[in-house]
XYZ file of C-alpha atoms in Angstrom:
212
model
C -21.647 7.331 -20.262
C -18.187 8.854 -20.719
C -15.097 7.532 -18.947
C -15.144 10.574 -16.656
C -18.809 9.999 -15.787
C -18.065 6.313 -15.107
C -15.168 7.292 -12.859
C -17.278 9.776 -10.906
C -20.022 7.206 -10.320
C -17.503 4.553 -9.274
C -15.860 7.067 -6.941
C -19.234 7.969 -5.430
C -20.047 4.316 -4.725
C -16.620 3.579 -3.222
C -16.837 6.578 -0.896
C -20.301 5.478 0.205
C -19.333 1.821 0.682
C -16.069 2.478 2.534
C -16.681 5.243 5.060
C -13.313 5.253 6.844
C -11.033 2.605 5.321
C -7.663 2.030 6.992
C -4.682 -0.211 6.459
C -4.796 -3.582 8.203
C -1.140 -3.235 9.185
C -0.681 -2.746 12.926
C 1.546 0.140 14.000
C 1.860 2.795 16.722
C 3.920 5.503 15.032
C 5.284 6.518 11.639
C 8.487 4.507 12.122
C 6.527 1.306 12.724
C 4.249 2.115 9.795
C 7.198 2.614 7.440
C 8.817 -0.660 8.511
C 5.507 -2.519 8.151
C 4.853 -1.148 4.672
C 8.364 -2.110 3.540
C 7.774 -5.638 4.847
C 4.356 -5.857 3.181
C 5.743 -5.756 -0.380
C 4.766 -9.040 -2.070
C 3.452 -10.225 1.285
C 0.142 -10.184 3.149
C -0.597 -7.716 5.944
C -1.599 -10.653 8.120
C 1.862 -12.200 7.780
C 3.583 -8.874 8.470
C 1.507 -8.381 11.621
C 2.779 -11.720 12.924
C 6.442 -10.691 12.816
C 6.397 -6.993 13.677
C 5.626 -7.278 17.425
C 8.941 -9.068 18.047
C 10.764 -6.777 15.611
C 9.499 -3.593 17.267
C 10.101 -4.977 20.757
C 13.790 -5.461 19.900
C 14.190 -2.401 17.669
C 11.679 0.220 18.884
C 13.296 3.144 17.047
C 15.382 3.965 13.965
C 18.448 4.391 16.183
C 18.077 0.885 17.586
C 17.419 -0.646 14.168
C 20.429 1.180 12.715
C 22.682 -0.728 15.142
C 21.023 -4.077 14.457
C 22.809 -7.153 13.235
C 21.290 -7.950 9.840
C 21.328 -11.688 10.563
C 19.285 -11.135 13.722
C 16.755 -9.061 11.777
C 16.556 -11.828 9.181
C 15.805 -14.368 11.885
C 12.872 -12.319 13.177
C 11.324 -11.654 9.749
C 12.262 -14.939 8.028
C 8.620 -15.919 7.413
C 8.112 -12.773 5.309
C 8.733 -12.925 1.546
C 12.171 -11.726 0.375
C 13.299 -11.471 4.005
C 16.999 -11.365 3.079
C 16.687 -8.200 0.999
C 14.153 -6.658 3.352
C 16.379 -7.167 6.402
C 19.289 -5.470 4.653
C 17.070 -2.610 3.484
C 15.587 -2.076 6.950
C 18.982 -1.660 8.597
C 20.236 0.564 5.765
C 17.024 2.608 5.874
C 17.402 3.173 9.621
C 20.986 4.334 9.162
C 19.878 6.766 6.443
C 17.263 8.204 8.798
C 19.937 8.743 11.453
C 22.493 10.203 9.051
C 20.244 12.287 6.782
C 17.143 13.152 8.783
C 18.342 13.581 12.387
C 16.773 10.299 13.433
C 13.256 11.221 12.340
C 11.293 9.505 9.577
C 10.967 12.003 6.695
C 7.484 13.098 5.720
C 7.667 13.996 2.037
C 7.403 11.664 -0.926
C 10.839 12.472 -2.339
C 12.599 12.174 1.021
C 10.930 8.855 1.743
C 11.906 7.564 -1.702
C 15.553 8.299 -0.872
C 15.460 5.539 1.756
C 16.486 1.942 1.068
C 13.550 -0.302 0.227
C 11.178 2.610 -0.366
C 9.731 3.183 -3.821
C 6.907 5.495 -4.800
C 4.178 3.052 -3.779
C 5.644 2.561 -0.298
C 6.178 6.300 0.168
C 2.619 7.056 -0.908
C 1.130 4.376 1.357
C 2.924 5.855 4.384
C 1.726 9.380 3.554
C -1.799 8.168 2.799
C -2.141 6.214 6.009
C -0.364 8.541 8.429
C -1.310 11.952 7.065
C -4.304 11.147 4.840
C -2.315 12.793 2.045
C -4.047 13.127 -1.313
C -2.035 10.403 -3.045
C -2.959 7.212 -4.863
C -0.783 4.134 -4.374
C -1.151 1.185 -6.735
C -0.511 -2.304 -5.390
C -1.676 -5.550 -6.979
C -5.225 -5.083 -5.634
C -5.591 -1.520 -6.902
C -4.039 -2.435 -10.257
C -6.317 -5.436 -10.785
C -9.571 -3.787 -9.726
C -9.002 -0.519 -11.565
C -8.296 -2.438 -14.764
C -11.337 -4.671 -14.306
C -13.446 -1.547 -13.917
C -11.989 0.010 -17.058
C -10.416 2.938 -15.214
C -6.971 2.322 -16.686
C -5.314 0.324 -19.424
C -1.779 1.206 -18.323
C 0.851 -1.521 -18.209
C 2.644 -0.368 -15.065
C 1.658 0.560 -11.518
C 3.078 4.090 -11.829
C 1.146 4.778 -15.038
C -2.004 3.382 -13.425
C -1.428 5.683 -10.454
C -1.251 8.623 -12.855
C -4.497 7.567 -14.578
C -6.402 7.199 -11.303
C -5.050 10.472 -9.923
C -6.227 12.337 -13.033
C -9.641 10.662 -12.974
C -10.429 11.001 -9.269
C -8.398 14.121 -8.303
C -9.673 14.263 -4.700
C -10.270 11.793 -1.841
C -7.347 9.750 -3.134
C -6.257 8.513 0.289
C -9.715 7.094 0.999
C -10.006 5.617 -2.486
C -6.628 3.913 -2.235
C -7.549 2.167 1.008
C -10.995 1.338 -0.349
C -9.646 -0.231 -3.548
C -7.202 -2.327 -1.507
C -9.985 -3.708 0.695
C -12.252 -4.169 -2.312
C -9.581 -6.180 -4.121
C -8.665 -8.171 -1.042
C -12.151 -9.287 -0.050
C -14.534 -8.818 -2.997
C -12.800 -8.385 -6.352
C -10.266 -11.119 -5.615
C -7.706 -12.337 -8.138
C -9.194 -15.816 -8.145
C -12.931 -16.387 -7.764
C -14.076 -12.762 -7.366
C -17.299 -12.449 -5.389
C -19.257 -10.759 -8.151
C -22.612 -11.382 -6.462
C -21.480 -9.123 -3.583
C -19.995 -6.413 -5.791
C -21.464 -2.908 -5.621
C -19.873 -1.840 -8.927
C -20.401 -5.008 -10.975
C -22.294 -3.059 -13.626
C -19.004 -1.304 -14.462
C -16.909 -4.474 -14.670
C -15.359 -5.002 -18.098
C -13.300 -8.145 -17.440
C -12.592 -10.777 -14.784
C -9.004 -11.181 -16.000
C -6.326 -11.182 -13.300
C -4.498 -8.051 -14.421
C -0.932 -7.657 -13.151
C 1.581 -4.818 -13.591
C 4.129 -5.345 -16.352
């Protein structure tokens, strides 16, 4: 079986196994989604969901967050990893939205990447989740599982994203969410549940692959 044939079979199984996968972050609009995704870097969705209700109650819009005292934002999100940097980025990001985008969260990859705290992965996740855009975003779960399945040997997340995009081409938004859930609950970093895996026949290694 060629690599392309392997990829097509893996894709087929993922689409069958995960019918309508969605992020586990809780949000009500694109502003809340963007903030939640920024907070989720190097942090669990469960932890983010614990702090965002209070954050959104106090700062329900970019205009409100833009006027926020950074120290007060830090206090609300202090249980989240790297809360100091994230608090500063959130306030700066909100000000950029006010100044550069008339108070509305931008909806293209390049515009999103111009915001503080937003890299390509964060931008893609927002577009995937909110618009079901045909993008692949590579977090630690996607990186680990795609390497275990032999879909990429790239050293970085961006290069892995490129490999997966070329292999799968379509249904990328569904596949991204599916790979995240697969890595979170089945193909875990430690003690993967191989007996419950629907693609175990394609597994090439149980190593805990991490981006360089």
